[in-house]
Amino acid sequence: PDHSSFSVAISSCELGLRWQLALSLLARMHTARFARDVVSQSAGIDACKQGSHWQLSLRLLLDLKLWQATPDEAMYSAALSACESCSQLGHGLELLWEAEEGCLPRSVSSFPWSLARLKIHDPEVIHGAFVEVLPQL
């Protein structure tokens, strides 16, 4: 198998809800000394979301940054979902602030919606989120 074969297989497994196989292929890709790319990492993060592997999803995001690649909103959202599904709300909030500080382009509703998914009840944080998005409306 070559690099493209691994990436396509990982993406296919992730789309087919075969998260264990997707993560296994991602690990084998690394073992076979193929460079992981944004496509394979993104599929891996999505697979982590399905399998509730919040720690691995954060690690895959970190790897992207170490390669000086910029994670997109979908990658952050998938990692956030993994944190949410494992009740790792503190880690999810850290991830949300990291995305915010990185000036990640996103939809107007994503920041307040993410706060709601993380069950954030702090009025100052919620107010700050709405102050942030109001100028974009």
Short mmCIF file of N, CA and C in Angstrom, two decimals:
data_model
loop_
_atom_site.label_atom_id
_atom_site.label_comp_id
_atom_site.label_asym_id
_atom_site.label_seq_id
_atom_site.Cartn_x
_atom_site.Cartn_y
_atom_site.Cartn_z
N PRO A 1 0.83 -1.21 0.00
CA PRO A 1 0.00 0.00 0.00
C PRO A 1 0.87 1.25 0.00
N ASP A 2 0.35 2.28 -0.63
CA ASP A 2 1.06 3.55 -0.65
C ASP A 2 0.32 4.56 0.22
N HIS A 3 0.85 5.77 0.26
CA HIS A 3 0.29 6.84 1.10
C HIS A 3 -1.18 7.09 0.78
N SER A 4 -1.50 7.20 -0.51
CA SER A 4 -2.88 7.49 -0.91
C SER A 4 -3.82 6.37 -0.48
N SER A 5 -3.36 5.13 -0.60
CA SER A 5 -4.20 3.99 -0.20
C SER A 5 -4.56 4.07 1.28
N PHE A 6 -3.57 4.40 2.11
CA PHE A 6 -3.83 4.53 3.54
C PHE A 6 -4.85 5.64 3.80
N SER A 7 -4.65 6.81 3.19
CA SER A 7 -5.55 7.94 3.42
C SER A 7 -6.97 7.62 3.00
N VAL A 8 -7.13 7.01 1.83
CA VAL A 8 -8.47 6.65 1.35
C VAL A 8 -9.10 5.61 2.27
N ALA A 9 -8.33 4.62 2.68
CA ALA A 9 -8.87 3.57 3.57
C ALA A 9 -9.28 4.15 4.92
N ILE A 10 -8.47 5.03 5.47
CA ILE A 10 -8.81 5.66 6.76
C ILE A 10 -10.09 6.46 6.64
N SER A 11 -10.19 7.26 5.58
CA SER A 11 -11.39 8.07 5.37
C SER A 11 -12.62 7.18 5.17
N SER A 12 -12.47 6.11 4.43
CA SER A 12 -13.59 5.19 4.19
C SER A 12 -14.05 4.53 5.48
N CYS A 13 -13.09 4.11 6.30
CA CYS A 13 -13.45 3.49 7.58
C CYS A 13 -14.17 4.48 8.49
N GLU A 14 -13.68 5.69 8.51
CA GLU A 14 -14.31 6.73 9.35
C GLU A 14 -15.72 6.98 8.88
N LEU A 15 -15.92 7.09 7.57
CA LEU A 15 -17.27 7.33 7.03
C LEU A 15 -18.18 6.13 7.25
N GLY A 16 -17.60 4.93 7.28
CA GLY A 16 -18.38 3.72 7.49
C GLY A 16 -18.56 3.37 8.96
N LEU A 17 -18.21 4.29 9.83
CA LEU A 17 -18.34 4.11 11.28
C LEU A 17 -17.51 2.95 11.80
N ARG A 18 -16.39 2.70 11.16
CA ARG A 18 -15.46 1.66 11.59
C ARG A 18 -14.26 2.34 12.24
N TRP A 19 -14.51 3.02 13.33
CA TRP A 19 -13.49 3.86 13.94
C TRP A 19 -12.27 3.07 14.42
N GLN A 20 -12.49 1.84 14.91
CA GLN A 20 -11.34 1.05 15.37
C GLN A 20 -10.38 0.77 14.23
N LEU A 21 -10.92 0.39 13.08
CA LEU A 21 -10.10 0.10 11.92
C LEU A 21 -9.42 1.36 11.41
N ALA A 22 -10.13 2.48 11.42
CA ALA A 22 -9.53 3.75 10.97
C ALA A 22 -8.32 4.11 11.83
N LEU A 23 -8.46 3.98 13.15
CA LEU A 23 -7.35 4.31 14.04
C LEU A 23 -6.20 3.31 13.89
N SER A 24 -6.54 2.06 13.65
CA SER A 24 -5.52 1.04 13.43
C SER A 24 -4.73 1.34 12.16
N LEU A 25 -5.43 1.73 11.11
CA LEU A 25 -4.75 2.08 9.85
C LEU A 25 -3.88 3.32 10.01
N LEU A 26 -4.36 4.27 10.79
CA LEU A 26 -3.56 5.48 11.03
C LEU A 26 -2.26 5.11 11.74
N ALA A 27 -2.34 4.22 12.71
CA ALA A 27 -1.14 3.76 13.41
C ALA A 27 -0.22 2.98 12.47
N ARG A 28 -0.81 2.12 11.64
CA ARG A 28 0.00 1.36 10.68
C ARG A 28 0.66 2.27 9.65
N MET A 29 -0.03 3.33 9.29
CA MET A 29 0.54 4.30 8.34
C MET A 29 1.82 4.89 8.93
N HIS A 30 1.76 5.21 10.20
CA HIS A 30 2.93 5.77 10.88
C HIS A 30 4.04 4.73 10.98
N THR A 31 3.68 3.50 11.35
CA THR A 31 4.65 2.41 11.47
C THR A 31 5.33 2.12 10.13
N ALA A 32 4.57 2.24 9.04
CA ALA A 32 5.11 1.98 7.71
C ALA A 32 5.94 3.17 7.20
N ARG A 33 6.07 4.17 8.05
CA ARG A 33 6.88 5.35 7.76
C ARG A 33 6.33 6.23 6.63
N PHE A 34 5.01 6.17 6.47
CA PHE A 34 4.37 7.11 5.56
C PHE A 34 4.02 8.36 6.35
N ALA A 35 4.26 9.48 5.75
CA ALA A 35 3.94 10.75 6.43
C ALA A 35 2.42 10.90 6.48
N ARG A 36 1.92 11.12 7.68
CA ARG A 36 0.49 11.40 7.81
C ARG A 36 0.26 12.83 7.34
N ASP A 37 -0.88 13.06 6.75
CA ASP A 37 -1.19 14.38 6.22
C ASP A 37 -2.49 14.89 6.85
N VAL A 38 -2.92 16.07 6.41
CA VAL A 38 -4.12 16.69 6.97
C VAL A 38 -5.34 15.80 6.73
N VAL A 39 -5.43 15.17 5.57
CA VAL A 39 -6.59 14.33 5.26
C VAL A 39 -6.64 13.13 6.21
N SER A 40 -5.52 12.43 6.36
CA SER A 40 -5.53 11.25 7.23
C SER A 40 -5.72 11.64 8.69
N GLN A 41 -5.11 12.75 9.11
CA GLN A 41 -5.28 13.21 10.49
C GLN A 41 -6.74 13.59 10.76
N SER A 42 -7.34 14.28 9.80
CA SER A 42 -8.74 14.69 9.96
C SER A 42 -9.65 13.47 10.09
N ALA A 43 -9.43 12.48 9.25
CA ALA A 43 -10.22 11.25 9.34
C ALA A 43 -9.97 10.56 10.68
N GLY A 44 -8.73 10.60 11.15
CA GLY A 44 -8.41 10.01 12.46
C GLY A 44 -9.12 10.73 13.59
N ILE A 45 -9.17 12.04 13.52
CA ILE A 45 -9.87 12.82 14.56
C ILE A 45 -11.36 12.49 14.54
N ASP A 46 -11.93 12.39 13.34
CA ASP A 46 -13.34 12.01 13.25
C ASP A 46 -13.58 10.62 13.82
N ALA A 47 -12.65 9.71 13.56
CA ALA A 47 -12.77 8.36 14.11
C ALA A 47 -12.70 8.39 15.63
N CYS A 48 -11.84 9.25 16.17
CA CYS A 48 -11.74 9.40 17.63
C CYS A 48 -13.06 9.87 18.22
N LYS A 49 -13.73 10.76 17.50
CA LYS A 49 -15.03 11.25 17.95
C LYS A 49 -16.01 10.10 18.06
N GLN A 50 -16.02 9.22 17.06
CA GLN A 50 -16.95 8.10 17.06
C GLN A 50 -16.62 7.10 18.16
N GLY A 51 -15.33 6.94 18.44
CA GLY A 51 -14.92 5.99 19.46
C GLY A 51 -14.71 6.59 20.83
N SER A 52 -15.01 7.87 20.99
CA SER A 52 -14.87 8.58 22.26
C SER A 52 -13.43 8.56 22.79
N HIS A 53 -12.49 8.68 21.90
CA HIS A 53 -11.07 8.73 22.28
C HIS A 53 -10.61 10.19 22.31
N TRP A 54 -11.03 10.90 23.34
CA TRP A 54 -10.76 12.33 23.40
C TRP A 54 -9.26 12.62 23.48
N GLN A 55 -8.49 11.82 24.20
CA GLN A 55 -7.06 12.09 24.34
C GLN A 55 -6.34 11.95 23.00
N LEU A 56 -6.68 10.93 22.25
CA LEU A 56 -6.05 10.73 20.95
C LEU A 56 -6.45 11.84 19.98
N SER A 57 -7.69 12.29 20.04
CA SER A 57 -8.11 13.38 19.15
C SER A 57 -7.31 14.64 19.43
N LEU A 58 -7.04 14.92 20.70
CA LEU A 58 -6.22 16.09 21.05
C LEU A 58 -4.79 15.90 20.57
N ARG A 59 -4.28 14.67 20.65
CA ARG A 59 -2.93 14.38 20.20
C ARG A 59 -2.80 14.57 18.68
N LEU A 60 -3.81 14.13 17.95
CA LEU A 60 -3.79 14.30 16.49
C LEU A 60 -3.83 15.77 16.10
N LEU A 61 -4.59 16.57 16.84
CA LEU A 61 -4.60 18.02 16.60
C LEU A 61 -3.22 18.62 16.88
N LEU A 62 -2.61 18.20 17.97
CA LEU A 62 -1.28 18.69 18.32
C LEU A 62 -0.27 18.31 17.24
N ASP A 63 -0.35 17.08 16.74
CA ASP A 63 0.55 16.67 15.66
C ASP A 63 0.43 17.59 14.46
N LEU A 64 -0.79 17.96 14.11
CA LEU A 64 -0.99 18.86 12.97
C LEU A 64 -0.26 20.18 13.20
N LYS A 65 -0.39 20.71 14.40
CA LYS A 65 0.26 21.99 14.70
C LYS A 65 1.77 21.85 14.69
N LEU A 66 2.29 20.71 15.13
CA LEU A 66 3.73 20.48 15.09
C LEU A 66 4.24 20.43 13.66
N TRP A 67 3.38 20.00 12.74
CA TRP A 67 3.74 19.97 11.32
C TRP A 67 3.50 21.33 10.67
N GLN A 68 3.07 22.28 11.46
CA GLN A 68 2.75 23.63 11.02
C GLN A 68 1.59 23.64 10.03
N ALA A 69 0.68 22.70 10.22
CA ALA A 69 -0.57 22.68 9.46
C ALA A 69 -1.65 23.27 10.36
N THR A 70 -2.65 23.88 9.77
CA THR A 70 -3.69 24.52 10.55
C THR A 70 -4.94 23.65 10.57
N PRO A 71 -5.32 23.17 11.76
CA PRO A 71 -6.59 22.41 11.86
C PRO A 71 -7.76 23.32 11.50
N ASP A 72 -8.76 22.75 10.84
CA ASP A 72 -9.92 23.56 10.48
C ASP A 72 -11.04 23.38 11.51
N GLU A 73 -12.15 24.08 11.27
CA GLU A 73 -13.27 24.06 12.21
C GLU A 73 -13.82 22.65 12.40
N ALA A 74 -13.88 21.86 11.32
CA ALA A 74 -14.40 20.51 11.42
C ALA A 74 -13.52 19.64 12.32
N MET A 75 -12.22 19.81 12.25
CA MET A 75 -11.30 19.03 13.09
C MET A 75 -11.48 19.40 14.55
N TYR A 76 -11.56 20.71 14.82
CA TYR A 76 -11.78 21.14 16.20
C TYR A 76 -13.14 20.64 16.70
N SER A 77 -14.14 20.70 15.85
CA SER A 77 -15.48 20.26 16.25
C SER A 77 -15.50 18.76 16.57
N ALA A 78 -14.79 17.96 15.76
CA ALA A 78 -14.73 16.52 16.02
C ALA A 78 -14.01 16.24 17.34
N ALA A 79 -12.91 16.93 17.58
CA ALA A 79 -12.18 16.74 18.84
C ALA A 79 -13.04 17.21 20.02
N LEU A 80 -13.75 18.30 19.84
CA LEU A 80 -14.65 18.80 20.87
C LEU A 80 -15.76 17.77 21.16
N SER A 81 -16.28 17.14 20.12
CA SER A 81 -17.30 16.11 20.30
C SER A 81 -16.76 14.93 21.08
N ALA A 82 -15.51 14.56 20.81
CA ALA A 82 -14.89 13.46 21.55
C ALA A 82 -14.78 13.83 23.03
N CYS A 83 -14.37 15.06 23.31
CA CYS A 83 -14.28 15.52 24.70
C CYS A 83 -15.66 15.53 25.35
N GLU A 84 -16.64 16.02 24.62
CA GLU A 84 -18.00 16.09 25.14
C GLU A 84 -18.54 14.70 25.46
N SER A 85 -18.33 13.74 24.55
CA SER A 85 -18.90 12.41 24.74
C SER A 85 -18.27 11.68 25.92
N CYS A 86 -17.07 12.09 26.32
CA CYS A 86 -16.39 11.47 27.47
C CYS A 86 -16.47 12.34 28.72
N SER A 87 -17.33 13.35 28.69
CA SER A 87 -17.50 14.27 29.81
C SER A 87 -16.20 14.95 30.21
N GLN A 88 -15.36 15.22 29.25
CA GLN A 88 -14.11 15.95 29.48
C GLN A 88 -14.34 17.43 29.14
N LEU A 89 -15.26 18.03 29.89
CA LEU A 89 -15.72 19.38 29.56
C LEU A 89 -14.61 20.41 29.71
N GLY A 90 -13.74 20.24 30.70
CA GLY A 90 -12.62 21.17 30.88
C GLY A 90 -11.68 21.14 29.69
N HIS A 91 -11.37 19.94 29.21
CA HIS A 91 -10.50 19.83 28.03
C HIS A 91 -11.20 20.41 26.80
N GLY A 92 -12.50 20.17 26.70
CA GLY A 92 -13.27 20.73 25.59
C GLY A 92 -13.24 22.24 25.59
N LEU A 93 -13.39 22.83 26.78
CA LEU A 93 -13.35 24.29 26.87
C LEU A 93 -11.96 24.83 26.52
N GLU A 94 -10.91 24.15 26.96
CA GLU A 94 -9.55 24.55 26.58
C GLU A 94 -9.38 24.51 25.06
N LEU A 95 -9.91 23.47 24.45
CA LEU A 95 -9.83 23.32 23.01
C LEU A 95 -10.59 24.44 22.31
N LEU A 96 -11.73 24.79 22.84
CA LEU A 96 -12.54 25.87 22.27
C LEU A 96 -11.79 27.19 22.33
N TRP A 97 -11.17 27.49 23.49
CA TRP A 97 -10.41 28.73 23.61
C TRP A 97 -9.18 28.72 22.69
N GLU A 98 -8.57 27.56 22.55
CA GLU A 98 -7.42 27.43 21.65
C GLU A 98 -7.82 27.76 20.21
N ALA A 99 -8.95 27.23 19.79
CA ALA A 99 -9.45 27.52 18.44
C ALA A 99 -9.75 29.01 18.30
N GLU A 100 -10.32 29.57 19.35
CA GLU A 100 -10.66 31.01 19.34
C GLU A 100 -9.40 31.86 19.24
N GLU A 101 -8.39 31.54 20.04
CA GLU A 101 -7.14 32.31 20.03
C GLU A 101 -6.38 32.15 18.74
N GLY A 102 -6.57 31.02 18.06
CA GLY A 102 -5.90 30.79 16.79
C GLY A 102 -6.57 31.48 15.63
N CYS A 103 -7.59 32.30 15.92
CA CYS A 103 -8.33 33.04 14.90
C CYS A 103 -8.85 32.10 13.81
N LEU A 104 -9.34 30.97 14.23
CA LEU A 104 -9.84 29.98 13.30
C LEU A 104 -11.13 30.49 12.67
N PRO A 105 -11.18 30.54 11.34
CA PRO A 105 -12.43 30.95 10.71
C PRO A 105 -13.52 29.92 11.02
N ARG A 106 -14.68 30.40 11.41
CA ARG A 106 -15.77 29.49 11.75
C ARG A 106 -17.11 30.18 11.53
N SER A 107 -18.15 29.39 11.63
CA SER A 107 -19.48 29.95 11.46
C SER A 107 -19.85 30.77 12.69
N VAL A 108 -20.80 31.66 12.52
CA VAL A 108 -21.22 32.56 13.60
C VAL A 108 -21.74 31.77 14.79
N SER A 109 -22.44 30.68 14.54
CA SER A 109 -23.07 29.94 15.64
C SER A 109 -22.15 28.96 16.35
N SER A 110 -20.98 28.69 15.80
CA SER A 110 -20.18 27.59 16.35
C SER A 110 -19.69 27.84 17.77
N PHE A 111 -19.28 29.06 18.10
CA PHE A 111 -18.75 29.33 19.44
C PHE A 111 -19.84 29.20 20.50
N PRO A 112 -20.97 29.91 20.36
CA PRO A 112 -22.04 29.73 21.38
C PRO A 112 -22.56 28.29 21.41
N TRP A 113 -22.68 27.65 20.25
CA TRP A 113 -23.17 26.28 20.22
C TRP A 113 -22.20 25.35 20.94
N SER A 114 -20.91 25.55 20.76
CA SER A 114 -19.91 24.73 21.44
C SER A 114 -20.00 24.91 22.95
N LEU A 115 -20.24 26.12 23.40
CA LEU A 115 -20.40 26.36 24.84
C LEU A 115 -21.60 25.59 25.37
N ALA A 116 -22.68 25.58 24.60
CA ALA A 116 -23.87 24.85 25.03
C ALA A 116 -23.60 23.35 25.09
N ARG A 117 -22.88 22.83 24.08
CA ARG A 117 -22.55 21.39 24.06
C ARG A 117 -21.70 21.01 25.27
N LEU A 118 -20.85 21.93 25.72
CA LEU A 118 -19.99 21.66 26.86
C LEU A 118 -20.66 21.97 28.19
N LYS A 119 -21.92 22.37 28.11
CA LYS A 119 -22.71 22.65 29.32
C LYS A 119 -22.07 23.75 30.18
N ILE A 120 -21.59 24.78 29.50
CA ILE A 120 -20.98 25.92 30.19
C ILE A 120 -22.11 26.81 30.70
N HIS A 121 -22.08 27.12 32.00
CA HIS A 121 -23.13 27.93 32.61
C HIS A 121 -22.61 29.26 33.13
N ASP A 122 -21.33 29.53 32.98
CA ASP A 122 -20.73 30.76 33.48
C ASP A 122 -21.26 31.94 32.66
N PRO A 123 -22.00 32.86 33.29
CA PRO A 123 -22.60 33.98 32.56
C PRO A 123 -21.57 34.85 31.84
N GLU A 124 -20.39 35.03 32.43
CA GLU A 124 -19.37 35.85 31.78
C GLU A 124 -18.86 35.21 30.50
N VAL A 125 -18.66 33.91 30.51
CA VAL A 125 -18.18 33.21 29.33
C VAL A 125 -19.25 33.26 28.23
N ILE A 126 -20.50 33.02 28.61
CA ILE A 126 -21.59 33.04 27.64
C ILE A 126 -21.76 34.44 27.06
N HIS A 127 -21.72 35.44 27.92
CA HIS A 127 -21.83 36.82 27.45
C HIS A 127 -20.70 37.15 26.48
N GLY A 128 -19.49 36.76 26.82
CA GLY A 128 -18.35 37.01 25.95
C GLY A 128 -18.51 36.36 24.58
N ALA A 129 -19.08 35.16 24.55
CA ALA A 129 -19.30 34.47 23.28
C ALA A 129 -20.29 35.24 22.40
N PHE A 130 -21.35 35.73 23.01
CA PHE A 130 -22.33 36.47 22.21
C PHE A 130 -21.82 37.84 21.80
N VAL A 131 -21.04 38.48 22.64
CA VAL A 131 -20.43 39.76 22.26
C VAL A 131 -19.52 39.55 21.05
N GLU A 132 -18.84 38.41 21.03
CA GLU A 132 -17.94 38.07 19.94
C GLU A 132 -18.66 37.90 18.62
N VAL A 133 -19.83 37.22 18.64
CA VAL A 133 -20.50 36.90 17.37
C VAL A 133 -21.46 37.98 16.90
N LEU A 134 -21.93 38.83 17.78
CA LEU A 134 -22.91 39.85 17.36
C LEU A 134 -22.43 40.72 16.20
N PRO A 135 -21.18 41.19 16.20
CA PRO A 135 -20.75 42.01 15.06
C PRO A 135 -20.76 41.26 13.72
N GLN A 136 -20.75 39.95 13.77
CA GLN A 136 -20.75 39.17 12.52
C GLN A 136 -22.15 38.95 11.95
N LEU A 137 -23.18 39.31 12.71
CA LEU A 137 -24.55 39.10 12.24
C LEU A 137 -24.99 40.18 11.29
#
